[in-house]
mmCIF file of N, CA, C and O in Angstrom:
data_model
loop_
_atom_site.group_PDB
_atom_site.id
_atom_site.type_symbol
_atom_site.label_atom_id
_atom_site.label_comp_id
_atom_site.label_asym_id
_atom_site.label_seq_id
_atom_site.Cartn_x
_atom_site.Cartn_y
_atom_site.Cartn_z
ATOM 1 N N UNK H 19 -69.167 17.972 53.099
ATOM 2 C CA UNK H 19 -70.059 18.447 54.125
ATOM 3 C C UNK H 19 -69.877 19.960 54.305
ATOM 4 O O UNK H 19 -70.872 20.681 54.387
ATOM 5 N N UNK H 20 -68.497 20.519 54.377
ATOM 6 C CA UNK H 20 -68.245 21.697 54.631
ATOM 7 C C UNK H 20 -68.955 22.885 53.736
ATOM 8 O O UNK H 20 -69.532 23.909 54.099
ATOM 9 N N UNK H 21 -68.654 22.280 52.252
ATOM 10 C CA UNK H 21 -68.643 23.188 51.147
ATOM 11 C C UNK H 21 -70.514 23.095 51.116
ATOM 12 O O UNK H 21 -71.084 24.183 51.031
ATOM 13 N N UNK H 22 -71.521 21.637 51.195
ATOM 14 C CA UNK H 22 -73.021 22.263 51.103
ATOM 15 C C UNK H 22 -73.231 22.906 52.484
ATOM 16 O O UNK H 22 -73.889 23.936 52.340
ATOM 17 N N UNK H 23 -72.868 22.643 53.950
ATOM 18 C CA UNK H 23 -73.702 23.043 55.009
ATOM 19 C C UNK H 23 -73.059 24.523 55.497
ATOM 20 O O UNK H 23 -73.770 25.487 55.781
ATOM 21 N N UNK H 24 -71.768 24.528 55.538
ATOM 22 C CA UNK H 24 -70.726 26.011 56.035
ATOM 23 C C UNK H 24 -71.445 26.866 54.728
ATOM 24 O O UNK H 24 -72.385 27.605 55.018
ATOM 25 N N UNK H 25 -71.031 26.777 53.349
ATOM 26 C CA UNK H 25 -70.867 27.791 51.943
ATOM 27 C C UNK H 25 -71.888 28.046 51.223
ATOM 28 O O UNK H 25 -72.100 28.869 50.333
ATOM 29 N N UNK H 26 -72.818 26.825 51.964
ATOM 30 C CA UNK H 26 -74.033 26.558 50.584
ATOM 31 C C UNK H 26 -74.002 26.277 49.431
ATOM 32 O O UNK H 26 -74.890 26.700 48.692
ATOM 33 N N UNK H 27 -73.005 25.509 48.958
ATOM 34 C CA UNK H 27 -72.274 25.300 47.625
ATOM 35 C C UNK H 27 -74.009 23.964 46.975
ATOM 36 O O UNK H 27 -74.658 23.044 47.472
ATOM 37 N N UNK H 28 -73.980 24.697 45.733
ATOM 38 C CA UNK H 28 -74.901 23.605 45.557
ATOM 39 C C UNK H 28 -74.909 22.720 43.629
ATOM 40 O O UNK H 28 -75.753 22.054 43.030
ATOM 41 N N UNK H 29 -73.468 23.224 43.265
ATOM 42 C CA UNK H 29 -72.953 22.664 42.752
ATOM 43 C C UNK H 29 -71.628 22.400 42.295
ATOM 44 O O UNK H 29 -70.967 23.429 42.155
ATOM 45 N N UNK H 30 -70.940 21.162 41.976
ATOM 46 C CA UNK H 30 -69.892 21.187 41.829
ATOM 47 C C UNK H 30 -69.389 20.317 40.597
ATOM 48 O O UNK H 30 -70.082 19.464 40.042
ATOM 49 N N UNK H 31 -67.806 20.725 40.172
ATOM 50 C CA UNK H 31 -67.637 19.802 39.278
ATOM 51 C C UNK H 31 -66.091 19.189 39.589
ATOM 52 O O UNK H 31 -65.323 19.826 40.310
ATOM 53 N N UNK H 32 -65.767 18.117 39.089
ATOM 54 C CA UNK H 32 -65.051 17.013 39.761
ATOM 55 C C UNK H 32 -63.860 16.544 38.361
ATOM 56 O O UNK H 32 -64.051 15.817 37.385
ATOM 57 N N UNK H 33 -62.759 17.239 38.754
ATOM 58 C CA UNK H 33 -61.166 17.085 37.540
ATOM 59 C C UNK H 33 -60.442 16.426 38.228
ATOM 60 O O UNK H 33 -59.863 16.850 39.229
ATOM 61 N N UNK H 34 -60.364 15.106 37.707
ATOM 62 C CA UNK H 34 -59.505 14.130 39.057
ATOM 63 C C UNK H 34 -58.407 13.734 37.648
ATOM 64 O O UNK H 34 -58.798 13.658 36.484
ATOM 65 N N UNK H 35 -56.889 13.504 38.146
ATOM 66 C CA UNK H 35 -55.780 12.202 37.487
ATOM 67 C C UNK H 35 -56.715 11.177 36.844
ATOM 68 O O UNK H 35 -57.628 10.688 37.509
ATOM 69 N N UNK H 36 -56.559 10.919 35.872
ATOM 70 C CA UNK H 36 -57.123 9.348 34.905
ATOM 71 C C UNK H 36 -56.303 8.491 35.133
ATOM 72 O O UNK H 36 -56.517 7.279 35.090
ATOM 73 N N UNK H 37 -54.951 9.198 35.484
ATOM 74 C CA UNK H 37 -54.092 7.751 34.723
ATOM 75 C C UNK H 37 -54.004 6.875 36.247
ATOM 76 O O UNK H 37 -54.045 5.649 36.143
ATOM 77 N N UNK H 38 -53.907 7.352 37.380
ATOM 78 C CA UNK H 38 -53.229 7.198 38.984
ATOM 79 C C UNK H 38 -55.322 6.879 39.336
ATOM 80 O O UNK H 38 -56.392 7.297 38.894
ATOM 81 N N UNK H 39 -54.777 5.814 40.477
ATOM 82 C CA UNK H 39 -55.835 4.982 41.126
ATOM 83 C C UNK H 39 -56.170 5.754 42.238
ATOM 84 O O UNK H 39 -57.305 5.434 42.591
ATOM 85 N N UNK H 40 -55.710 6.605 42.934
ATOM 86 C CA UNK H 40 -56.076 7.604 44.040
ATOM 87 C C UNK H 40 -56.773 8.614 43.837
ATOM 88 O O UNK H 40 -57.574 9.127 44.618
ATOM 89 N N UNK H 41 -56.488 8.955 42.740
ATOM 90 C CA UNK H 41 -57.443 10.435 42.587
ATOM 91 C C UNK H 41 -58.598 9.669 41.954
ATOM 92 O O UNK H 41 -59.683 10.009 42.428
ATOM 93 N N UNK H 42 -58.661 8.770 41.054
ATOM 94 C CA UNK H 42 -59.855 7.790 41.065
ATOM 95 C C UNK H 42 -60.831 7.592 41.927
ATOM 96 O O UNK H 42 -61.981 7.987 41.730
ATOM 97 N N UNK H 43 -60.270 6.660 43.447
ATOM 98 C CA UNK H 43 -61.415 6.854 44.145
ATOM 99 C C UNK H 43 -61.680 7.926 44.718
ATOM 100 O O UNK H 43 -62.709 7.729 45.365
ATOM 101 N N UNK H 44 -61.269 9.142 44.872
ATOM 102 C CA UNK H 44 -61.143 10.432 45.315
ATOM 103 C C UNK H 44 -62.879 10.885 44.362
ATOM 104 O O UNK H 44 -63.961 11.178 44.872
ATOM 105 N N UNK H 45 -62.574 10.793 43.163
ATOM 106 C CA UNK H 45 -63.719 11.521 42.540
ATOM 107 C C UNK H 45 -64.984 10.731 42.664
ATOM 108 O O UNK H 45 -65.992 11.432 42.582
ATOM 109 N N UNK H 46 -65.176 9.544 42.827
ATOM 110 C CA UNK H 46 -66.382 8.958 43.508
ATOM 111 C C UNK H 46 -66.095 8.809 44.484
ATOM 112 O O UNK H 46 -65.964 7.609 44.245
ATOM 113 N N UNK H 47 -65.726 8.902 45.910
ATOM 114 C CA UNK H 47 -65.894 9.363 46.961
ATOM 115 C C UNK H 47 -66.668 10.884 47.280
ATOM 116 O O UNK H 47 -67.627 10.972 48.047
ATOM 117 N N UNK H 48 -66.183 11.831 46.688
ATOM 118 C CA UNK H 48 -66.678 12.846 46.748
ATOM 119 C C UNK H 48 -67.750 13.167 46.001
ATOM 120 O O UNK H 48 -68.607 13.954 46.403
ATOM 121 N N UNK H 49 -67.794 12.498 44.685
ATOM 122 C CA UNK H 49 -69.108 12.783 43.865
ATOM 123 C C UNK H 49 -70.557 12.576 44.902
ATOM 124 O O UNK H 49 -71.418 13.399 45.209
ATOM 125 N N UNK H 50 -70.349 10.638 45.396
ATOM 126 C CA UNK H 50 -71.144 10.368 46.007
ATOM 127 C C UNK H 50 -71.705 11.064 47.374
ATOM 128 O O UNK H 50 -72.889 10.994 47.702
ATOM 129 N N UNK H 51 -70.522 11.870 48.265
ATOM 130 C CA UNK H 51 -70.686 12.358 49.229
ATOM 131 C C UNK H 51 -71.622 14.042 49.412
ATOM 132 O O UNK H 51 -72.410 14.572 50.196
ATOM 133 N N UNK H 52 -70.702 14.445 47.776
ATOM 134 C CA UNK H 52 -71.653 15.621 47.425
ATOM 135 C C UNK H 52 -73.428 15.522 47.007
ATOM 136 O O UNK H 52 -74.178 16.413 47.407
ATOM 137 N N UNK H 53 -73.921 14.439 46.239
ATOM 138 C CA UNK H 53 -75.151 14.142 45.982
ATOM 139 C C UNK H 53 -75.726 13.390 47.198
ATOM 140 O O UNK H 53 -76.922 13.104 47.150
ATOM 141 N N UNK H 54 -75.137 13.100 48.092
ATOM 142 C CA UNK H 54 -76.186 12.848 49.402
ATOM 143 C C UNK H 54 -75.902 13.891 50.173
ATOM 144 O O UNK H 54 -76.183 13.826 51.369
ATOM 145 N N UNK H 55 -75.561 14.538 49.871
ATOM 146 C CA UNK H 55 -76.190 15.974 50.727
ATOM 147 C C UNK H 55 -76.724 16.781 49.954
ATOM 148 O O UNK H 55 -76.985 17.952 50.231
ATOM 149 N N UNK H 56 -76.978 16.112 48.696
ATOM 150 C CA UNK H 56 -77.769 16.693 48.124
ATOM 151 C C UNK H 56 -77.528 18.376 46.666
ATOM 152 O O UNK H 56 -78.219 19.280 46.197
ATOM 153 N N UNK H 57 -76.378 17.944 46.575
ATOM 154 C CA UNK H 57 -75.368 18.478 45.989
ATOM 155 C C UNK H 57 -75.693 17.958 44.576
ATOM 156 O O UNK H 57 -76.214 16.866 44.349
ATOM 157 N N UNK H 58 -75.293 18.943 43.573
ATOM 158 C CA UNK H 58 -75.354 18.329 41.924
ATOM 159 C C UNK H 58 -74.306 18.433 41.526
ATOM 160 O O UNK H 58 -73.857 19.565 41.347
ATOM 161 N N UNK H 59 -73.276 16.920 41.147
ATOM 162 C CA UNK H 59 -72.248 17.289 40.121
ATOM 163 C C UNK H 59 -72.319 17.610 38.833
ATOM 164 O O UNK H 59 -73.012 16.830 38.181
ATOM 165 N N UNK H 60 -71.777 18.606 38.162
ATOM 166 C CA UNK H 60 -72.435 19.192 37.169
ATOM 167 C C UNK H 60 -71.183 18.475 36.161
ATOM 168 O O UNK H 60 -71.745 18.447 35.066
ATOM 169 N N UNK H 61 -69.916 17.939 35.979
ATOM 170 C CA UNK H 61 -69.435 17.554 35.170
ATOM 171 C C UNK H 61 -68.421 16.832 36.239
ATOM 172 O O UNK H 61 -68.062 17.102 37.385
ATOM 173 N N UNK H 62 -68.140 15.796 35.318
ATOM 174 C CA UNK H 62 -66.385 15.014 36.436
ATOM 175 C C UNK H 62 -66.132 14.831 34.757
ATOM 176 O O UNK H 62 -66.816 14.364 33.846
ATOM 177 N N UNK H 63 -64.875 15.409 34.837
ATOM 178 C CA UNK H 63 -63.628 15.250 33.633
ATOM 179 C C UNK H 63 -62.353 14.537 34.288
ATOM 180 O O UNK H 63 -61.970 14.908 35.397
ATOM 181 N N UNK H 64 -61.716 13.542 33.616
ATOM 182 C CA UNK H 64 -60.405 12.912 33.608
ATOM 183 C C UNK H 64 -59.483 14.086 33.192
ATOM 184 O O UNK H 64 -59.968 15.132 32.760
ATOM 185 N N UNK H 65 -58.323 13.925 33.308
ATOM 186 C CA UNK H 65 -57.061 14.466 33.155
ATOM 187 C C UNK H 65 -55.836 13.463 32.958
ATOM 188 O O UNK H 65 -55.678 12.293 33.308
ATOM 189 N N UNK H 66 -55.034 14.360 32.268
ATOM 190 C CA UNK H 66 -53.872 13.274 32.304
ATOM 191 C C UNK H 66 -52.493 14.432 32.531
ATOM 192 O O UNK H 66 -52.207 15.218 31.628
ATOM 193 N N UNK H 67 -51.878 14.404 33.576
ATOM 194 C CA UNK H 67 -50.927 15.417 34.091
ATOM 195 C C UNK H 67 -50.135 15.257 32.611
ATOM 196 O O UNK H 67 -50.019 14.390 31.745
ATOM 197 N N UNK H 68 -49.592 16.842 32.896
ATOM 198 C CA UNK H 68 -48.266 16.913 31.894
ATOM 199 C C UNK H 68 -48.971 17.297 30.356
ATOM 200 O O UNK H 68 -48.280 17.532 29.364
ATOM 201 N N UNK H 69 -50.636 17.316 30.358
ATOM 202 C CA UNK H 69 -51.055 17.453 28.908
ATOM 203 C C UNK H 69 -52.186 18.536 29.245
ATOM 204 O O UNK H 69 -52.907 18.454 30.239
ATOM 205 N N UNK H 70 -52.246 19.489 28.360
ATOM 206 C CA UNK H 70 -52.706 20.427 28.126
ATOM 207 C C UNK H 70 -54.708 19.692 28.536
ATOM 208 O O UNK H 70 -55.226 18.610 28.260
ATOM 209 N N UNK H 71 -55.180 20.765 29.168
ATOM 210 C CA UNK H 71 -56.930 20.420 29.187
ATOM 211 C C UNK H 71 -57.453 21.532 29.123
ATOM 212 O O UNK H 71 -57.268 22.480 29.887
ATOM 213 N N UNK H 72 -58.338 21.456 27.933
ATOM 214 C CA UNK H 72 -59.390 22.361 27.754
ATOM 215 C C UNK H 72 -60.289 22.186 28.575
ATOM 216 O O UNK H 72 -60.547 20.999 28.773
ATOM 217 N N UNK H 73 -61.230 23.355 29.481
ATOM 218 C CA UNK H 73 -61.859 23.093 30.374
ATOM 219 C C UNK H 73 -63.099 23.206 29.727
ATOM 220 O O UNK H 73 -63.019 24.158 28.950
ATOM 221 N N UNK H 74 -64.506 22.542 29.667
ATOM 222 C CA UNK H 74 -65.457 22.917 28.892
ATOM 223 C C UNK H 74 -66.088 23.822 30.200
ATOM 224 O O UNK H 74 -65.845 23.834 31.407
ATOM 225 N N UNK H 75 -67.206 24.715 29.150
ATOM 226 C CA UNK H 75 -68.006 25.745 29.935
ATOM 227 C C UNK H 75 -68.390 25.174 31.460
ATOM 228 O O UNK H 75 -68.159 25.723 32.537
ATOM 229 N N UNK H 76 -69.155 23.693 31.163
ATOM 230 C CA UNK H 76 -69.613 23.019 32.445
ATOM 231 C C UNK H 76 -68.330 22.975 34.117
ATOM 232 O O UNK H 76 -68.257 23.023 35.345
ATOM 233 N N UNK H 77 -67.924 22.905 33.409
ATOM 234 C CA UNK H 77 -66.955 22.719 34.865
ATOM 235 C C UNK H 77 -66.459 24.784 35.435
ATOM 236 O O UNK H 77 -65.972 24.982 36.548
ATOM 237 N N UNK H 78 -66.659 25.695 34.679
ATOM 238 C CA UNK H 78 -66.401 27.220 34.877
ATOM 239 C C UNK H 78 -67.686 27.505 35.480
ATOM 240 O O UNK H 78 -67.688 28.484 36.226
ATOM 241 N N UNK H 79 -68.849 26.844 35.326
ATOM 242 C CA UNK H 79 -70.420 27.103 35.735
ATOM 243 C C UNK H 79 -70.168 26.969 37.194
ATOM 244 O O UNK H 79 -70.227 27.968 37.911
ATOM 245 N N UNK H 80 -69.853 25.639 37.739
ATOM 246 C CA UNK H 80 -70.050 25.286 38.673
ATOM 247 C C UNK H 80 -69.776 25.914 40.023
ATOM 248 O O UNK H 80 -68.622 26.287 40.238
ATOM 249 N N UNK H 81 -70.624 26.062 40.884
ATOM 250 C CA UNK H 81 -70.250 26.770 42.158
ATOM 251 C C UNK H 81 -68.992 26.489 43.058
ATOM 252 O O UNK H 81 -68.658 27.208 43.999
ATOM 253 N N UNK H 82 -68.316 25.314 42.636
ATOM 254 C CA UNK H 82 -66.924 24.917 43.282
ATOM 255 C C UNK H 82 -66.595 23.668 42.243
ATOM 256 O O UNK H 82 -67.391 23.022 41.562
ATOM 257 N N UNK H 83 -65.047 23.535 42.355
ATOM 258 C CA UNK H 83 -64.533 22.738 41.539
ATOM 259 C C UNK H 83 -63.511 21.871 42.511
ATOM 260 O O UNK H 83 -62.587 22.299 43.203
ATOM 261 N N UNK H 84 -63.904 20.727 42.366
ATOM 262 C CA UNK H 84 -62.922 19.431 43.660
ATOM 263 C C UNK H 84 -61.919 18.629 42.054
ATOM 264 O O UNK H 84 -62.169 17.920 41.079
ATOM 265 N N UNK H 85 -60.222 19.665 42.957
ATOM 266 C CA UNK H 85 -59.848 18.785 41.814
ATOM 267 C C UNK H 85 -58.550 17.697 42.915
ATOM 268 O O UNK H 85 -57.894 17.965 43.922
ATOM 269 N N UNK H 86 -58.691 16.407 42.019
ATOM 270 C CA UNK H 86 -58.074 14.972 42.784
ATOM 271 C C UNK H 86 -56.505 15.153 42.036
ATOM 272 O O UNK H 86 -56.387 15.520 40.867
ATOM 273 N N UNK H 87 -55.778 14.949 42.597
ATOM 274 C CA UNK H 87 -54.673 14.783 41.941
ATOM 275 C C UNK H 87 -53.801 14.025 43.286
ATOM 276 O O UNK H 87 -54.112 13.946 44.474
ATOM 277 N N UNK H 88 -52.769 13.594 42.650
ATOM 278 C CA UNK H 88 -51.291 12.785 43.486
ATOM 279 C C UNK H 88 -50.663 13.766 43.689
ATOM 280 O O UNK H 88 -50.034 13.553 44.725
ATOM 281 N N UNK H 89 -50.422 14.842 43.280
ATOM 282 C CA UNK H 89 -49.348 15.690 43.843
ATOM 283 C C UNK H 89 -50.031 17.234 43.152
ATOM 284 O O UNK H 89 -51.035 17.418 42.464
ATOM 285 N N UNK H 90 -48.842 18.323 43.762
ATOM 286 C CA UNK H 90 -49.689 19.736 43.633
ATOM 287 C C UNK H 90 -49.079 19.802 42.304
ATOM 288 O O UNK H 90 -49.675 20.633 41.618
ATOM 289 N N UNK H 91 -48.156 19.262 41.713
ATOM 290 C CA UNK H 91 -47.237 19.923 40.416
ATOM 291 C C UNK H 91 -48.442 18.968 39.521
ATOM 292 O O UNK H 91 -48.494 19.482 38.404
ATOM 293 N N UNK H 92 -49.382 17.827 39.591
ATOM 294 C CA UNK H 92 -50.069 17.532 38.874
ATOM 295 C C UNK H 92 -51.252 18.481 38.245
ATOM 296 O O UNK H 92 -51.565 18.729 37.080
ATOM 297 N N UNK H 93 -51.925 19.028 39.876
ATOM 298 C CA UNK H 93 -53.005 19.662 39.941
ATOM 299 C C UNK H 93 -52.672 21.297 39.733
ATOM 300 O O UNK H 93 -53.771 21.851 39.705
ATOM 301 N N UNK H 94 -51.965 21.959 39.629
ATOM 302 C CA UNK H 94 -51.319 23.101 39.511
ATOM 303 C C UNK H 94 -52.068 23.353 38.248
ATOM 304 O O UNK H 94 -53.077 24.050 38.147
ATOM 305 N N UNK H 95 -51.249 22.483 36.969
ATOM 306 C CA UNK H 95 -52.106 23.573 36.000
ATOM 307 C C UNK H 95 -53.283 23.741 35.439
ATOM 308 O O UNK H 95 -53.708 24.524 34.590
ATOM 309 N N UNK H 96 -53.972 22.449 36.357
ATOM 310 C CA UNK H 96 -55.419 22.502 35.910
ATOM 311 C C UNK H 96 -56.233 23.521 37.084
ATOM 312 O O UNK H 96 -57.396 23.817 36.809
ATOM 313 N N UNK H 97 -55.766 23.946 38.108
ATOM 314 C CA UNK H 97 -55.353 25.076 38.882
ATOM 315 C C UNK H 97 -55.776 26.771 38.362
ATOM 316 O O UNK H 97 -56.572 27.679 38.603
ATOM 317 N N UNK H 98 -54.408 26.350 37.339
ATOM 318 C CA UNK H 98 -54.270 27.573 36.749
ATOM 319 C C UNK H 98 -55.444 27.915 35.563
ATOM 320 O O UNK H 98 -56.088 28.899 35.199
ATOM 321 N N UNK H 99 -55.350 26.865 35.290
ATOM 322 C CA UNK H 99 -56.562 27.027 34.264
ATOM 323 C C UNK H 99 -58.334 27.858 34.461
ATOM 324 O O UNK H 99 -59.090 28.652 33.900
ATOM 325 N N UNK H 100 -58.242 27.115 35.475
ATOM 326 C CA UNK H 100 -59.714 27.858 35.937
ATOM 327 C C UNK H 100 -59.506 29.336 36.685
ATOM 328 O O UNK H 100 -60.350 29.749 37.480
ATOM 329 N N UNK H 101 -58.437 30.009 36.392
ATOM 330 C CA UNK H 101 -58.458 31.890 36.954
ATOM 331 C C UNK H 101 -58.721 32.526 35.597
ATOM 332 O O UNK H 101 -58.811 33.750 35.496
#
């Protein structure tokens, strides 16, 4: 809600944990929440902590990036990746 009505964000892309069941429903929770407000997810990519991810162009496009993870040392270097 924050990121379309506060930022005007009007697209996003969605790097959630594959392997862990939380960041799972995390990325359809939010996918769905972003496209009824009318929001376009422009890519949702899996991850698997601890292994290197190439980010494709689609997810660097996007006007914000929602990434799901279990912990920050998961989400950190996919983090780092997108500076």
């Amino acid at each position: 809600d924050w990121l379309v009505r506060k930022k005007s964000i009007e697209t996003a892309a969605i790097l959630y944990d594959r392997t862990a069941t939380y960041p799972r429903l995390l990325d359809r929770y939010f996918a769905a929440a972003f496209r009824r407000l009318g929001g376009v997810v422009t890519r949702r990519l899996g991850f698997v902590p601890g292994k290197v991810t190439l980010l494709p162009p689609s997810v660097l496009k996007a006007d914000a990036v929602y990434v799901a993870a279990t912990s920050i040392d998961d989400a950190l270097p996919i983090i780092r990746s997108l500076h």
